[in-house]
Amino acid sequence: MRLFQAIYGWFDRRYQVTPLIEKNVTHKRVPRTLGWAACFGGLSLLIFLVQVFTGMLLLMYYKPDPANAWDSVTFIKSNVSMGWLVQRIHTVSANLMIVMVLMHMARIAYYKVYRSPRELHWVSGVVLLMLTLVLAFTGYLLPWTQLSYWGAKVGTEIPGAIPVIGRDIVQWMRRGEAISGETLGFFFALHIWIIPATISAFMGMHFAMIRRTGISRPL
Amino acid sequence: MSSDKPCEKGNGRRGFCKACIGAMTAASTAMVGYPVVSFVISQPSRIGEDKPLEVPIDQLTLGQARYEQWRGLQVIILATADGPMVFSASCPHLGCAVGWDTADSVFRCPCHGAVFTAQGEVVSGPVSDSLKQIPFEIKDGKIIITA
């Protein structure tokens, strides 16, 4: 404990960490009427961070090509120490993240928090919901199981109903006519870099907006 | 109120709470840390890694080499007029993977130019040991590497 305090003190004298923590965490005041339902946004972020971290771990062994994808996931689950846990946390948290995001939205909608001056909070939040769903959808294909394959097949078929440009969208999403190794590579790129980077940018905006306007006081 | 008085360090309610929070933090850290560390440092065995390597002899071409992976080693199976030979592809100099030069019938190391005969003996280069031979047996028309 002494050692920790000495190290912390060294940093604190140079960078004044304590006032920062007091202002933003320990002495931060939130409206008294704010209940536990206000936690879902933070929980969504927490689960996102869990996903990023477990995703990094899975990336140590996952191989994004049709010949090896299923084997590599099975390998993680059965041979890597604690791999079953990391893989399962990643899968279950994906579902939980969607649940948390929807609960967060339900609270915002119920208390009408989206009204002026917070309209853009809502808009950026809807973008975040979409990105979360894309993350879940692209991740679903990666283990290359029957469920993944047919899930991606059905999912990418949906835009085909759009007149005129529908088929082109389907082909663009699949990188070709059918679900193939090309699709897997594309979904992998979306899942581990493109969407997480985009979602982080939107989260940053979302949080900055809340800081700027302050949290809404329930009536 | 007595609780407004600053507490003695290490006792009283505040000390108890701090100790509890510390213990819970330590427990949570261990709970997350153990799986993560064990995941990261584990060197899991590949499925079927300890299976013997089997190569049918009729798939080999005289004077040509075949490259195989066996227990994380790259091995070269060479079909010579005297029968097959099996070598570790790792150059005894600094461990680069040597390749079989079919035109000149020698092994060449791409890193520092060592040259070995078809029997694995040194011809030239910065190396004194010959290529490591890997023992094998022939059964049912297959080369089987187990050891």
Coordinates of C-alpha atoms in Angstrom, one line a residue:
Chain A
M1 CA 0.0 0.0 0.0
R2 CA 2.8 2.4 0.9
L3 CA 4.6 1.6 -2.3
F4 CA 1.4 2.2 -4.3
Q5 CA 0.9 5.5 -2.6
A6 CA 4.5 6.5 -3.3
I7 CA 4.2 5.7 -7.0
Y8 CA 0.7 7.4 -7.2
G9 CA 2.1 10.4 -5.3
W10 CA 5.0 10.7 -7.8
F11 CA 2.6 10.9 -10.7
D12 CA 0.1 13.1 -8.8
R13 CA 2.7 15.7 -8.0
R14 CA 3.5 16.0 -11.6
Y15 CA 0.2 15.6 -13.4
Q16 CA -2.4 16.5 -10.7
V17 CA -4.4 13.3 -11.1
T18 CA -6.4 13.6 -7.9
P19 CA -8.5 16.7 -8.8
L20 CA -9.3 15.1 -12.1
I21 CA -10.6 12.0 -10.5
E22 CA -12.4 13.9 -7.8
K23 CA -14.1 16.1 -10.4
N24 CA -15.1 13.3 -12.7
V25 CA -15.6 10.3 -10.5
T26 CA -15.5 10.5 -6.7
H27 CA -17.1 13.9 -6.1
K28 CA -19.2 14.0 -9.3
R29 CA -22.7 15.0 -8.6
V30 CA -25.6 13.4 -10.5
P31 CA -29.3 14.4 -10.1
R32 CA -30.8 12.7 -7.1
T33 CA -33.8 11.4 -9.1
L34 CA -31.6 9.5 -11.5
G35 CA -32.2 5.8 -10.8
W36 CA -30.5 2.6 -11.6
A37 CA -32.0 2.7 -15.1
A38 CA -29.5 5.4 -15.9
C39 CA -26.8 2.7 -15.8
F40 CA -27.5 1.0 -19.1
G41 CA -25.5 3.4 -21.2
G42 CA -22.4 2.8 -19.1
L43 CA -23.0 -0.9 -19.1
S44 CA -23.1 -0.9 -22.9
L45 CA -19.7 0.8 -22.9
L46 CA -18.4 -1.7 -20.3
I47 CA -19.5 -4.7 -22.3
F48 CA -18.0 -3.1 -25.5
L49 CA -14.7 -2.9 -23.6
V50 CA -15.0 -6.5 -22.6
Q51 CA -15.7 -7.4 -26.2
V52 CA -12.6 -5.5 -27.4
F53 CA -10.4 -7.3 -24.8
T54 CA -11.7 -10.8 -25.3
G55 CA -11.7 -10.2 -29.1
M56 CA -8.0 -9.4 -28.9
L57 CA -7.4 -12.7 -27.0
L58 CA -9.4 -14.7 -29.6
L59 CA -7.5 -13.1 -32.4
M60 CA -4.3 -14.8 -31.1
Y61 CA -5.7 -18.1 -32.5
Y62 CA -8.5 -17.4 -34.9
K63 CA -7.8 -17.9 -38.6
P64 CA -10.2 -16.2 -41.0
D65 CA -10.4 -18.6 -43.9
P66 CA -12.9 -21.2 -44.7
A67 CA -10.5 -24.1 -44.3
N68 CA -9.3 -23.2 -40.8
A69 CA -12.0 -20.9 -39.2
W70 CA -14.1 -23.7 -37.7
D71 CA -11.0 -25.7 -36.6
S72 CA -9.4 -22.7 -35.0
V73 CA -12.5 -21.8 -33.0
T74 CA -12.8 -25.4 -31.9
F75 CA -9.1 -25.3 -31.0
I76 CA -9.6 -22.2 -28.9
K77 CA -12.6 -23.9 -27.1
S78 CA -10.9 -27.3 -26.5
N79 CA -7.2 -26.8 -26.4
V80 CA -6.3 -23.3 -25.3
S81 CA -6.2 -22.8 -21.5
M82 CA -9.4 -21.0 -20.5
G83 CA -10.2 -20.6 -24.2
W84 CA -13.7 -21.9 -23.7
L85 CA -14.3 -19.2 -21.1
V86 CA -13.0 -16.4 -23.3
Q87 CA -14.9 -17.6 -26.4
R88 CA -18.1 -17.9 -24.4
I89 CA -17.7 -14.5 -22.8
H90 CA -17.3 -13.0 -26.2
T91 CA -20.4 -14.7 -27.6
V92 CA -22.7 -14.1 -24.6
S93 CA -21.5 -10.5 -24.2
A94 CA -22.4 -9.8 -27.8
N95 CA -26.0 -10.6 -26.9
L96 CA -25.8 -8.8 -23.6
M97 CA -24.5 -5.7 -25.4
I98 CA -27.5 -5.6 -27.6
V99 CA -29.8 -6.0 -24.6
M100 CA -28.0 -3.2 -22.7
V101 CA -28.2 -0.8 -25.7
L102 CA -32.0 -1.5 -26.1
M103 CA -32.6 -1.0 -22.4
H104 CA -30.7 2.3 -22.6
M105 CA -32.8 3.4 -25.6
A106 CA -36.0 2.4 -23.8
R107 CA -35.1 4.6 -20.8
I108 CA -34.3 7.5 -23.0
A109 CA -37.5 7.1 -25.0
Y110 CA -39.6 6.6 -21.8
Y111 CA -38.3 9.8 -20.1
K112 CA -38.3 11.7 -23.4
V113 CA -34.6 12.6 -22.9
Y114 CA -34.2 12.9 -26.6
R115 CA -35.9 16.3 -26.7
S116 CA -34.1 19.6 -27.3
P117 CA -31.2 20.2 -26.8
R118 CA -30.3 16.5 -26.9
E119 CA -31.7 15.5 -30.4
L120 CA -28.3 14.6 -31.7
H121 CA -27.5 12.4 -28.7
W122 CA -30.4 10.3 -29.9
V123 CA -29.3 10.3 -33.5
S124 CA -25.7 9.3 -32.7
G125 CA -27.2 6.7 -30.4
V126 CA -29.3 5.2 -33.2
V127 CA -26.1 5.0 -35.3
L128 CA -24.4 3.2 -32.4
L129 CA -27.3 0.7 -32.2
M130 CA -26.9 0.0 -36.0
L131 CA -23.2 -0.5 -35.6
T132 CA -23.7 -2.8 -32.6
L133 CA -26.1 -4.9 -34.7
V134 CA -23.6 -5.0 -37.6
L135 CA -20.8 -6.1 -35.1
A136 CA -23.0 -8.9 -33.9
F137 CA -24.0 -10.0 -37.4
T138 CA -20.5 -10.0 -38.8
G139 CA -19.2 -11.8 -35.7
Y140 CA -21.8 -14.5 -36.1
L141 CA -20.3 -15.7 -39.4
L142 CA -16.7 -16.0 -38.1
P143 CA -16.9 -19.4 -36.5
W144 CA -18.0 -20.8 -39.9
T145 CA -20.6 -23.2 -38.5
Q146 CA -23.8 -24.2 -40.3
L147 CA -25.7 -21.7 -38.2
S148 CA -23.2 -18.9 -39.1
Y149 CA -23.3 -19.8 -42.7
W150 CA -27.1 -19.8 -43.0
G151 CA -27.5 -16.8 -40.7
A152 CA -25.2 -14.8 -43.0
K153 CA -27.0 -16.2 -46.1
V154 CA -30.4 -15.2 -44.8
G155 CA -29.2 -11.9 -43.4
T156 CA -27.4 -10.8 -46.6
E157 CA -30.5 -11.8 -48.6
I158 CA -32.7 -9.2 -47.0
P159 CA -31.5 -6.1 -48.9
G160 CA -32.3 -8.2 -52.1
A161 CA -35.9 -7.1 -51.7
I162 CA -35.0 -3.5 -52.4
P163 CA -36.1 -2.7 -56.0
V164 CA -33.4 -2.0 -58.7
I165 CA -30.3 -1.8 -56.5
G166 CA -31.1 -4.7 -54.1
R167 CA -29.1 -7.4 -55.9
D168 CA -26.1 -5.2 -56.2
I169 CA -26.2 -4.6 -52.4
V170 CA -26.4 -8.3 -51.7
Q171 CA -23.5 -9.0 -54.0
W172 CA -21.5 -6.2 -52.4
M173 CA -22.1 -7.6 -48.9
R174 CA -21.2 -11.1 -50.0
R175 CA -18.3 -10.1 -52.1
G176 CA -19.8 -12.3 -54.9
E177 CA -22.9 -14.4 -55.6
A178 CA -22.6 -16.8 -52.6
I179 CA -21.3 -16.8 -49.1
S180 CA -17.7 -17.8 -49.5
G181 CA -14.2 -17.2 -48.2
E182 CA -14.4 -13.7 -49.6
T183 CA -17.4 -13.0 -47.5
L184 CA -15.6 -14.4 -44.4
G185 CA -12.6 -12.2 -45.0
F186 CA -14.8 -9.1 -45.5
F187 CA -16.9 -9.8 -42.4
F188 CA -13.7 -10.4 -40.5
A189 CA -12.2 -7.0 -41.5
L190 CA -15.5 -5.3 -40.6
H191 CA -15.8 -7.2 -37.3
I192 CA -12.3 -6.6 -35.9
W193 CA -11.3 -3.2 -37.3
I194 CA -13.7 -1.2 -39.4
I195 CA -16.8 -1.3 -37.2
P196 CA -15.0 -1.1 -33.9
A197 CA -13.1 2.0 -35.1
T198 CA -16.3 3.6 -36.3
I199 CA -18.2 2.7 -33.2
S200 CA -15.4 4.2 -31.0
A201 CA -15.6 7.5 -33.0
F202 CA -19.4 7.6 -32.5
M203 CA -19.1 6.7 -28.8
G204 CA -16.6 9.6 -28.4
M205 CA -19.1 12.0 -30.0
H206 CA -22.0 10.6 -27.9
F207 CA -20.1 11.1 -24.6
A208 CA -18.7 14.5 -25.6
M209 CA -22.3 15.6 -26.3
I210 CA -23.5 14.4 -22.9
R211 CA -20.6 16.2 -21.2
R212 CA -21.5 19.4 -23.1
T213 CA -25.3 19.5 -22.4
G214 CA -25.1 17.8 -19.0
I215 CA -27.2 14.8 -18.1
S216 CA -31.0 15.3 -18.3
R217 CA -32.8 15.9 -15.0
P218 CA -35.9 13.8 -14.9
L219 CA -39.1 15.8 -14.3
Chain B
M1 CA -21.3 13.2 16.0
S2 CA -18.4 10.9 16.7
S3 CA -18.2 9.6 13.2
D4 CA -17.1 13.0 12.0
K5 CA -13.8 12.5 13.9
P6 CA -11.0 11.4 11.7
C7 CA -10.5 7.7 12.1
E8 CA -7.4 6.0 13.3
K9 CA -5.6 4.5 10.5
G10 CA -6.4 0.8 10.1
N11 CA -9.3 0.6 12.5
G12 CA -12.8 1.9 12.8
R13 CA -15.5 1.8 10.1
R14 CA -13.6 3.5 7.4
G15 CA -10.6 1.2 7.8
F16 CA -12.9 -1.8 7.7
C17 CA -14.6 -0.6 4.5
K18 CA -11.2 0.1 2.9
A19 CA -10.0 -3.4 3.8
C20 CA -13.2 -4.9 2.3
I21 CA -12.9 -2.9 -0.8
G22 CA -9.2 -3.8 -1.1
A23 CA -10.0 -7.5 -0.7
M24 CA -12.8 -7.4 -3.2
T25 CA -10.6 -5.6 -5.7
A26 CA -7.9 -8.2 -5.2
A27 CA -10.4 -11.0 -5.6
S28 CA -11.8 -9.5 -8.8
T29 CA -8.4 -8.9 -10.2
A30 CA -7.4 -12.5 -9.6
M31 CA -10.7 -13.7 -11.1
V32 CA -10.1 -11.8 -14.3
G33 CA -6.3 -12.1 -14.3
Y34 CA -6.0 -15.8 -13.9
P35 CA -8.0 -16.8 -17.0
V36 CA -6.4 -14.0 -19.1
V37 CA -2.8 -14.8 -18.1
S38 CA -3.4 -18.5 -18.5
F39 CA -4.9 -17.9 -21.9
V40 CA -2.0 -15.7 -23.1
I41 CA 0.8 -17.9 -21.8
S42 CA -0.7 -21.3 -22.7
Q43 CA 1.1 -23.2 -25.4
P44 CA -1.6 -25.6 -26.4
S45 CA -0.8 -28.8 -28.3
R46 CA -2.1 -28.9 -31.8
I47 CA -4.8 -31.5 -32.5
G48 CA -3.2 -34.7 -33.8
E49 CA 0.3 -33.2 -33.5
D50 CA 1.7 -36.4 -32.0
K51 CA 0.4 -38.5 -34.8
P52 CA 3.2 -40.1 -36.9
L53 CA 3.9 -38.5 -40.3
E54 CA 3.0 -40.9 -43.1
V55 CA 4.0 -40.4 -46.7
P56 CA 3.3 -43.0 -49.4
I57 CA 6.5 -43.9 -51.2
D58 CA 4.8 -43.9 -54.6
Q59 CA 4.0 -40.2 -54.2
L60 CA 7.8 -39.4 -54.3
T61 CA 9.7 -38.7 -57.5
L62 CA 13.2 -39.8 -57.9
G63 CA 15.7 -36.9 -57.4
Q64 CA 13.1 -34.6 -56.0
A65 CA 12.3 -33.4 -52.5
R66 CA 9.0 -33.3 -50.7
Y67 CA 8.5 -30.8 -47.8
E68 CA 6.4 -31.8 -44.8
Q69 CA 5.5 -30.4 -41.4
W70 CA 6.0 -32.7 -38.5
R71 CA 5.7 -31.7 -34.9
G72 CA 6.5 -28.1 -35.7
L73 CA 9.6 -29.0 -37.7
Q74 CA 9.9 -28.7 -41.4
V75 CA 11.2 -32.0 -42.8
I76 CA 12.5 -32.8 -46.3
I77 CA 11.9 -36.3 -47.8
L78 CA 14.3 -36.9 -50.6
A79 CA 13.9 -39.8 -53.0
T80 CA 17.4 -41.0 -53.9
A81 CA 18.4 -43.9 -56.1
D82 CA 19.4 -45.7 -52.8
G83 CA 15.9 -45.2 -51.3
P84 CA 14.3 -42.3 -49.4
M85 CA 16.1 -40.0 -47.0
V86 CA 14.5 -37.8 -44.4
F87 CA 16.2 -34.6 -43.2
S88 CA 15.3 -31.8 -40.9
A89 CA 15.2 -28.7 -43.1
S90 CA 16.8 -26.6 -40.4
C91 CA 20.3 -25.5 -41.4
P92 CA 22.8 -26.5 -38.7
H93 CA 24.3 -23.0 -39.1
L94 CA 21.6 -20.6 -37.9
G95 CA 18.4 -22.5 -38.5
C96 CA 17.2 -21.2 -41.8
A97 CA 15.1 -23.7 -43.9
V98 CA 17.3 -25.3 -46.6
G99 CA 15.8 -26.1 -50.0
W100 CA 16.5 -28.9 -52.4
D101 CA 18.1 -27.8 -55.7
T102 CA 16.8 -30.4 -58.2
A103 CA 19.1 -29.2 -61.0
D104 CA 22.3 -29.5 -59.1
S105 CA 21.2 -32.3 -56.7
V106 CA 22.3 -30.4 -53.6
F107 CA 20.6 -28.7 -50.6
R108 CA 21.1 -25.0 -50.5
C109 CA 20.6 -22.7 -47.5
P110 CA 19.1 -19.3 -48.6
C111 CA 20.6 -17.4 -45.7
H112 CA 24.3 -17.8 -45.9
G113 CA 24.8 -20.0 -48.9
A114 CA 25.7 -23.3 -47.2
V115 CA 25.5 -26.3 -49.6
F116 CA 24.9 -29.9 -48.6
T117 CA 25.0 -33.1 -50.6
A118 CA 22.0 -35.4 -51.1
Q119 CA 23.4 -37.3 -48.1
G120 CA 23.3 -34.1 -46.0
E121 CA 27.1 -33.7 -45.9
V122 CA 28.6 -30.2 -46.0
V123 CA 30.0 -29.1 -49.4
S124 CA 30.7 -25.5 -48.6
G125 CA 29.4 -22.6 -46.5
P126 CA 29.8 -21.3 -42.9
V127 CA 28.8 -24.6 -41.3
S128 CA 30.6 -27.7 -39.9
D129 CA 27.7 -30.1 -39.1
S130 CA 25.8 -32.0 -41.7
L131 CA 22.0 -31.8 -42.0
K132 CA 20.2 -33.7 -39.3
Q133 CA 18.8 -37.0 -40.5
I134 CA 15.5 -38.0 -39.1
P135 CA 14.9 -41.7 -38.5
F136 CA 12.0 -43.4 -40.2
E137 CA 10.7 -46.8 -41.1
I138 CA 9.0 -48.1 -44.1
K139 CA 5.8 -50.0 -43.7
D140 CA 3.0 -50.9 -46.2
G141 CA 4.7 -48.8 -48.9
K142 CA 4.7 -45.7 -46.6
I143 CA 7.4 -43.7 -44.9
I144 CA 6.5 -43.4 -41.3
I145 CA 8.2 -40.9 -39.0
T146 CA 7.4 -41.5 -35.3
A147 CA 10.4 -40.8 -33.2

